[in-house]
Coordinates of C-alpha atoms and ligand atoms in Angstrom, one line a residue:
M1 CA -0.7 -15.0 -14.9
E2 CA 1.4 -13.8 -12.2
K3 CA 3.7 -11.0 -12.4
W4 CA 4.8 -7.9 -10.8
L5 CA 3.8 -5.3 -12.5
N6 CA 5.7 -2.4 -11.6
S7 CA 4.7 -0.3 -14.9
T8 CA 1.2 -0.4 -14.5
F9 CA 1.5 0.3 -10.4
S10 CA 2.9 3.1 -8.3
R11 CA 3.9 0.9 -5.6
Q12 CA 5.1 -2.7 -5.7
T13 CA 1.9 -4.5 -6.0
Y14 CA 1.6 -8.4 -6.3
V15 CA -0.9 -9.1 -9.0
S16 CA -2.5 -12.7 -9.3
L17 CA -4.7 -13.3 -11.9
P18 CA -6.1 -16.7 -12.4
A19 CA -9.0 -17.9 -10.4
E20 CA -7.2 -20.9 -8.9
A21 CA -4.8 -19.0 -7.8
D22 CA -4.8 -20.1 -3.8
T23 CA -1.0 -19.9 -3.8
M24 CA -0.9 -16.5 -3.6
T25 CA -1.9 -15.8 -0.2
A26 CA 0.4 -17.8 1.2
H27 CA 2.9 -16.3 -1.3
N28 CA 2.1 -12.5 -0.6
K29 CA 2.5 -13.5 3.3
E30 CA 5.8 -14.4 2.6
R31 CA 6.6 -11.6 1.0
T32 CA 5.1 -9.2 3.7
K33 CA 6.4 -10.8 6.6
A34 CA 10.2 -10.0 5.5
M35 CA 8.7 -6.4 5.8
P36 CA 8.5 -4.9 9.6
V37 CA 5.6 -2.9 10.4
T38 CA 6.5 0.8 9.7
K39 CA 6.0 3.0 12.6
K40 CA 7.1 6.9 12.7
H41 CA 7.1 9.3 15.6
N42 CA 6.1 13.0 15.1
Y43 CA 5.4 12.7 11.5
S44 CA 4.9 15.4 9.2
L45 CA 1.5 14.3 7.2
R46 CA 2.0 16.5 4.5
K47 CA 2.3 14.0 1.8
H48 CA -0.4 12.1 3.5
N49 CA -3.0 14.1 2.8
T50 CA -3.5 15.5 -1.0
F51 CA -4.6 19.6 0.6
G52 CA -0.7 19.4 1.2
L53 CA -1.2 20.4 4.5
D54 CA 1.8 20.1 7.1
I55 CA 0.3 18.8 10.2
K56 CA 1.5 16.0 12.2
A57 CA 0.8 13.1 13.7
N58 CA 2.1 11.8 17.4
Q59 CA 2.5 8.5 15.6
Y60 CA 2.5 6.9 12.1
V61 CA 2.0 3.5 11.3
S62 CA 1.8 1.4 8.3
Y63 CA 1.3 -2.2 8.0
D64 CA 1.5 -4.8 5.0
S65 CA -0.7 -7.9 6.2
V66 CA -4.2 -8.5 7.9
D67 CA -1.8 -10.6 10.5
E68 CA 0.3 -7.2 10.9
L69 CA -3.3 -5.1 11.4
V70 CA -4.4 -7.5 14.1
E71 CA -0.9 -7.2 15.8
V72 CA -1.0 -3.4 15.7
L73 CA -4.6 -2.7 16.8
A74 CA -4.0 -5.0 19.9
E75 CA -0.8 -2.3 20.9
I76 CA -2.7 0.5 19.9
T77 CA -6.4 -0.3 21.1
T78 CA -4.5 -0.6 24.6
S79 CA -3.5 3.3 24.6
S80 CA -6.0 5.9 25.2
Q81 CA -4.9 8.2 22.4
P82 CA -7.6 8.4 19.3
M83 CA -6.5 6.3 16.3
L84 CA -7.6 7.1 12.8
H85 CA -7.4 5.1 9.6
I86 CA -6.4 7.0 6.8
G87 CA -6.2 6.1 2.8
S88 CA -4.2 8.7 0.7
G89 CA -6.0 11.3 2.7
S90 CA -7.7 12.4 -0.4
N91 CA -11.1 13.5 1.2
L92 CA -9.5 14.6 4.6
L93 CA -9.3 18.1 6.1
F94 CA -7.2 18.1 9.1
T95 CA -7.7 21.4 11.1
Q96 CA -5.2 20.5 13.6
D97 CA -2.1 18.3 14.4
F98 CA -2.9 14.8 15.5
A99 CA -2.4 13.6 18.9
G100 CA -2.9 10.0 18.3
T101 CA -1.8 7.1 15.8
I102 CA -2.4 7.3 12.0
L103 CA -2.8 3.7 10.9
H104 CA -2.0 3.1 6.7
S105 CA -2.7 0.0 4.9
G106 CA 0.1 -1.4 2.6
I107 CA -1.9 -4.3 1.9
Q108 CA -1.1 -4.6 -1.9
S109 CA -2.3 -8.0 -3.7
I110 CA -4.9 -9.0 -6.4
K111 CA -6.5 -11.5 -7.3
T112 CA -9.2 -13.2 -9.4
I113 CA -11.2 -15.4 -7.2
A114 CA -13.8 -16.4 -9.3
H115 CA -15.1 -16.6 -12.7
H116 CA -18.5 -17.2 -14.2
G117 CA -19.3 -16.8 -17.6
D118 CA -19.1 -13.1 -18.6
E119 CA -18.5 -12.0 -14.6
V120 CA -15.7 -12.1 -12.8
L121 CA -14.8 -11.2 -9.1
V122 CA -11.6 -9.7 -8.6
R123 CA -10.2 -9.2 -4.7
A124 CA -7.9 -6.1 -4.3
G125 CA -6.1 -5.2 -1.2
A126 CA -7.2 -2.0 0.1
G127 CA -3.6 0.1 -0.1
I128 CA -3.5 -0.3 -3.7
V129 CA -3.8 2.9 -5.4
W130 CA -7.3 3.2 -7.3
D131 CA -6.2 4.2 -10.4
D132 CA -3.7 1.6 -10.3
F133 CA -6.3 -0.9 -10.2
C134 CA -8.5 0.9 -12.6
A135 CA -5.2 1.1 -15.3
L136 CA -4.8 -3.0 -14.5
M137 CA -8.9 -3.3 -15.1
A138 CA -8.5 -1.5 -18.4
Q139 CA -5.3 -3.6 -19.5
L140 CA -7.3 -6.8 -19.0
N141 CA -10.7 -4.6 -20.8
W142 CA -12.8 -6.0 -17.9
Y143 CA -15.3 -3.4 -17.5
G144 CA -16.8 -2.0 -13.8
T145 CA -14.3 0.9 -12.9
E146 CA -13.4 2.4 -16.6
N147 CA -15.7 5.2 -15.6
L148 CA -14.3 6.1 -12.2
S149 CA -10.4 6.5 -13.7
H150 CA -8.2 9.0 -12.2
I151 CA -10.1 9.6 -8.5
P152 CA -7.4 9.8 -6.2
G153 CA -7.2 7.5 -3.0
E154 CA -6.8 3.8 -2.1
V155 CA -9.2 0.8 -2.3
G156 CA -10.2 0.4 0.9
A157 CA -11.0 4.4 1.2
A158 CA -12.8 4.1 -2.9
A159 CA -15.1 1.5 -0.9
V160 CA -15.8 3.5 2.6
Q161 CA -16.4 6.8 0.4
N162 CA -18.4 4.9 -2.6
I163 CA -16.5 7.1 -4.9
G164 CA -18.3 8.1 -7.9
A165 CA -18.1 10.0 -10.8
Y166 CA -19.2 10.4 -14.6
G167 CA -22.6 8.0 -13.7
V168 CA -21.0 5.4 -11.7
E169 CA -20.8 5.1 -7.9
V170 CA -18.2 2.0 -7.0
G171 CA -20.7 1.0 -4.6
S172 CA -22.5 -0.7 -8.4
I173 CA -19.5 -2.8 -8.5
V174 CA -18.4 -4.4 -4.8
H175 CA -19.1 -7.7 -4.3
E176 CA -18.1 -7.8 -0.9
V177 CA -15.7 -5.9 1.9
E178 CA -13.4 -7.5 3.5
T179 CA -13.1 -5.9 7.2
I180 CA -11.3 -6.2 10.5
E181 CA -13.3 -5.4 13.7
V182 CA -11.5 -2.7 15.7
S183 CA -12.7 -3.9 18.7
T184 CA -11.9 -7.5 18.8
G185 CA -9.6 -7.9 15.9
R186 CA -12.0 -10.5 14.0
P187 CA -12.6 -10.9 10.2
R188 CA -15.6 -9.8 9.0
V189 CA -17.1 -9.4 5.7
F190 CA -19.7 -7.2 4.4
Q191 CA -22.1 -8.3 1.6
A192 CA -22.4 -5.3 -0.9
T193 CA -26.4 -5.4 0.2
E194 CA -25.1 -4.5 4.2
C195 CA -22.4 -1.6 3.1
H196 CA -25.5 0.1 2.5
Y197 CA -24.3 2.3 -0.5
D198 CA -25.6 5.7 -1.1
Y199 CA -24.9 8.7 -2.8
R200 CA -21.1 9.5 -1.0
D201 CA -22.1 7.1 1.6
S202 CA -22.2 3.9 3.3
I203 CA -22.1 2.2 6.2
F204 CA -18.6 2.3 7.0
K205 CA -19.2 6.4 7.2
H206 CA -21.9 5.7 10.0
R207 CA -19.9 3.1 11.9
H208 CA -16.3 5.5 11.6
G209 CA -13.7 3.8 13.3
E210 CA -15.1 -0.2 14.4
Y211 CA -14.0 -1.8 11.2
I212 CA -10.8 -1.5 9.0
V213 CA -11.3 -2.3 5.4
T214 CA -8.3 -4.7 4.7
A215 CA -9.9 -6.1 1.0
V216 CA -12.6 -5.2 -1.9
V217 CA -14.0 -7.9 -4.0
F218 CA -15.4 -6.2 -7.1
R219 CA -17.8 -8.0 -9.7
L220 CA -16.6 -6.9 -13.1
S221 CA -18.0 -7.7 -16.4
T222 CA -15.9 -9.6 -19.5
T223 CA -18.1 -7.9 -21.9
P224 CA -19.1 -4.8 -22.3
R225 CA -21.2 -2.7 -19.6
V226 CA -21.0 0.9 -20.6
H227 CA -22.2 4.0 -19.1
L228 CA -21.6 6.7 -21.4
D229 CA -24.6 9.3 -20.2
Y230 CA -22.3 12.2 -18.8
G231 CA -22.1 14.8 -21.4
A232 CA -19.1 14.7 -22.4
L233 CA -18.7 10.9 -22.7
Q234 CA -22.1 10.9 -25.1
Q235 CA -19.6 11.4 -28.0
L236 CA -18.1 8.0 -27.4
R237 CA -21.2 6.3 -29.2
N238 CA -20.6 8.1 -32.4
N239 CA -17.3 6.5 -33.1
D240 CA -18.4 3.1 -31.5
P241 CA -20.9 1.9 -29.7
V242 CA -19.5 -0.4 -27.7
P243 CA -15.8 1.5 -26.6
S244 CA -13.2 0.0 -24.9
T245 CA -12.4 0.1 -20.9
Q246 CA -9.4 1.7 -22.5
T247 CA -11.2 3.8 -24.4
I248 CA -13.5 5.0 -21.9
R249 CA -10.4 5.6 -19.6
D250 CA -8.6 7.7 -21.8
A251 CA -11.9 9.6 -22.1
V252 CA -12.5 10.2 -18.5
I253 CA -8.8 10.6 -17.2
A254 CA -9.1 13.6 -20.0
I255 CA -12.1 15.3 -19.2
R256 CA -10.7 15.1 -15.4
E257 CA -7.4 17.1 -16.1
S258 CA -9.2 19.7 -18.1
K259 CA -11.4 20.6 -15.0
L260 CA -9.9 18.8 -12.1
P261 CA -6.7 20.5 -10.2
S262 CA -4.0 17.7 -10.2
P263 CA -3.1 17.0 -6.6
D264 CA 0.9 16.8 -7.4
R265 CA 0.5 20.5 -8.3
L266 CA -1.9 21.8 -6.6
G267 CA -3.2 20.7 -2.8
S268 CA -7.2 20.0 -3.1
A269 CA -9.1 17.0 -1.5
G270 CA -11.5 16.9 -5.1
S271 CA -15.2 18.3 -4.4
F272 CA -15.5 20.0 -1.0
F273 CA -18.8 19.3 -0.9
K274 CA -21.5 17.2 -1.8
N275 CA -24.3 18.1 -4.3
P276 CA -27.1 18.9 -2.5
V277 CA -30.6 16.9 -2.5
I278 CA -33.4 19.2 -2.2
S279 CA -37.3 18.7 -2.2
I280 CA -39.2 19.1 -5.6
E281 CA -41.2 22.1 -4.1
A282 CA -38.3 23.4 -3.2
Y283 CA -36.6 23.4 -6.2
A284 CA -39.9 24.3 -7.7
G285 CA -39.5 27.5 -5.8
L286 CA -36.0 28.6 -6.8
L287 CA -36.7 28.3 -10.3
R288 CA -39.1 30.7 -10.7
T289 CA -36.3 33.1 -9.2
Y290 CA -33.4 31.1 -10.9
P291 CA -34.9 30.0 -14.7
G292 CA -31.7 28.3 -15.7
M293 CA -30.9 26.4 -12.3
P294 CA -29.7 22.8 -13.0
H295 CA -30.6 19.3 -11.4
Y296 CA -30.7 16.2 -12.4
P297 CA -33.6 13.3 -10.9
V298 CA -33.2 11.5 -7.4
D299 CA -36.7 10.4 -6.9
E300 CA -40.3 11.3 -7.2
R301 CA -39.6 13.7 -4.4
Q302 CA -36.5 15.1 -4.8
V303 CA -33.6 16.4 -6.8
K304 CA -30.0 17.1 -7.0
V305 CA -28.8 20.9 -8.1
P306 CA -24.9 21.1 -8.6
A307 CA -23.2 22.9 -5.9
A308 CA -20.9 24.0 -8.3
W309 CA -23.3 26.0 -10.2
L310 CA -25.0 27.5 -6.5
I311 CA -21.1 28.5 -5.9
E312 CA -20.6 30.3 -9.5
Q313 CA -23.6 32.2 -8.7
C314 CA -22.3 33.5 -5.6
G315 CA -19.7 35.0 -7.4
L316 CA -17.4 32.9 -5.6
K317 CA -15.0 31.4 -8.1
G318 CA -11.5 32.6 -7.7
R319 CA -12.5 33.5 -3.9
C320 CA -9.6 33.4 -1.9
H321 CA -9.1 33.4 2.0
G322 CA -5.8 33.2 2.9
G323 CA -3.6 30.6 0.8
A324 CA -6.7 28.7 0.4
A325 CA -8.9 29.4 -2.9
V326 CA -12.0 28.3 -4.5
Y327 CA -11.2 26.6 -8.0
E328 CA -11.5 28.7 -11.0
R329 CA -12.5 25.9 -13.6
Q330 CA -14.5 23.9 -10.7
P331 CA -16.1 25.6 -7.7
L332 CA -17.1 23.1 -6.3
I333 CA -13.1 22.1 -5.2
L334 CA -11.5 24.0 -2.4
V335 CA -7.2 24.3 -3.5
N336 CA -4.7 25.1 -1.2
K337 CA -3.3 27.9 -3.7
N338 CA -0.1 29.5 -1.4
H339 CA 0.6 27.4 1.6
A340 CA -2.7 27.5 3.4
T341 CA -3.3 26.8 6.7
P342 CA -6.1 24.4 7.8
S343 CA -8.0 27.5 9.0
D344 CA -7.3 29.2 5.9
I345 CA -9.9 26.5 4.4
V346 CA -11.9 26.0 7.2
A347 CA -12.9 29.7 6.5
L348 CA -13.3 29.9 3.4
A349 CA -15.4 26.9 3.3
E350 CA -17.8 28.4 5.5
Q351 CA -17.7 31.7 3.5
V352 CA -18.9 29.5 0.6
K353 CA -21.8 27.7 3.1
E354 CA -22.7 31.1 4.2
S355 CA -23.3 32.3 0.4
V356 CA -25.0 29.8 -0.5
Y357 CA -27.4 29.7 2.5
Q358 CA -28.2 33.1 2.2
K359 CA -29.1 33.3 -1.3
F360 CA -30.5 29.8 -1.9
N361 CA -31.5 29.1 1.6
I362 CA -29.6 25.3 0.7
Q363 CA -27.1 24.1 3.1
L364 CA -24.3 22.5 2.0
Q365 CA -22.9 19.3 3.6
P366 CA -19.2 18.9 3.4
E367 CA -17.7 16.1 1.1
V368 CA -14.5 16.0 2.9
N369 CA -14.0 14.6 6.3
Y370 CA -13.1 17.4 8.9
I371 CA -10.2 16.1 11.5
Ligands
LIG1 N1 -21.0 23.8 -12.6 C1 -21.0 25.1 -13.0 N2 -19.9 26.1 -13.2 C2 -18.5 25.3 -13.3 C3 -18.6 23.7 -13.0 C4 -20.1 23.4 -13.0 O1 -22.2 25.4 -12.9 O2 -17.5 25.8 -13.2 C5 -22.4 23.1 -12.8 C6 -22.4 22.7 -14.0 O3 -24.3 23.0 -14.3 C7 -22.1 21.3 -14.2 C8 -22.6 20.9 -12.9 O4 -22.2 22.2 -12.0 O5 -23.1 20.5 -15.4 C9 -22.0 19.5 -12.5 O6 -20.1 20.0 -12.8 P1 -19.5 18.5 -12.7 O7 -19.9 17.9 -13.8 O8 -18.3 18.8 -13.2 O9 -19.9 17.8 -11.9 P2 -20.0 17.9 -9.9 O10 -21.4 17.7 -9.9 O11 -19.7 19.2 -9.5 C10 -19.8 15.6 -9.0 C11 -19.0 14.9 -8.4 C12 -17.3 14.9 -8.7 C13 -17.4 14.0 -10.3 C14 -18.1 14.7 -11.5 C15 -18.6 14.1 -12.6 C16 -19.8 15.3 -6.3 C17 -19.5 16.2 -5.0 N3 -18.7 15.4 -7.0 O12 -19.1 17.0 -9.5 O13 -16.6 14.1 -7.7 O14 -15.8 14.1 -10.9 O15 -19.5 14.7 -10.5 O16 -19.1 12.6 -12.5 O17 -20.8 14.3 -6.5 C18 -15.1 14.2 -5.9 O18 -16.2 13.8 -5.2 O19 -14.3 14.5 -5.2 C19 -15.6 14.4 -7.5 C20 -14.6 15.4 -8.4

């Protein structure tokens, strides 16, 4: 089963799903060889950051294969200008123009590389739109990605950020991550355990700029492995104890659409802050003053508290600064309401942090990366 899935994918993606599909690599190389590396100068990144900020990069380079990436790296690492690799810019806050090269992956192939019992290993190129990948897995009814449906971004960035939603983090389905080491241009594969996945964290965030993800191998299941503990998903069990991936995906998309702004209509980078993890003692102290304060257990010593709740208690829902605003329906999200500048968003984020700190003595940490 090899086919173009243009109806499912927002970009032209070569999909190859049989386990023996070795011909795929050669085939895909042939296709991508014909497509030159795209280089643009003094280029607006408005379409490459989901806040929709109109900032510029000296140079923007998009490549379509690992070979092209290695060639591009050999060129640009000799320059003293900074380099930044981005996905779809759904977790970035550009605070000013970028005086260097922005790199973007167009590596698009998908293939199954092994199928044992009910486990299937699927290798996906870093440049594939994450939700296109989720949509395809839902069509195949392979379990693993459905709770992570509709998260903006691309496959490579998903594995770097350890994206998570509705009780699942992507790290739990990553088998291995294929990278290129920037300083040498050599490939290095990280097994899942070497990625050190944690809440919105991975080794790639700590060794920022050292490796570029070129593909991710996911471990999926052809039999149901469902995660329906998140409040609004629990009711799915009432209709069917083992819902299909498509049923779960549809429910997740409905929840997201009811709470989260669509990046096409209102610029944002999803959750702006992480949910803070505090000690059980600190939580017990706060609970005396704020008896309704929600929490989720982390381990015997710590709990996580929802930052959205903290921000709402500070009365900040809808608060504006210049063109930036705290989103009314989910105050963990800062939005570009009206031609916000980077400094509007930075200033609003500072106000939110300061208010939460003054009221609760909790330091919020941004989830978005400031550039
Ligand atoms: N809450 C409020 N007021 C609100 C909204 C929420 O008080 O207006 C409180 C409630 O107590 C609610 C709690 O916040 O139960 C949690 O809200 P929600 O379920 O919407 O999730 P979240 O903790 O705010 C996290 C992720 C989201 C992910 C959802 C669902 C982080 C930083 N964010 O948000 O991820 O979609 O859980 O799993 O962990 C993202 O990373 O960009 C993102 C959207």
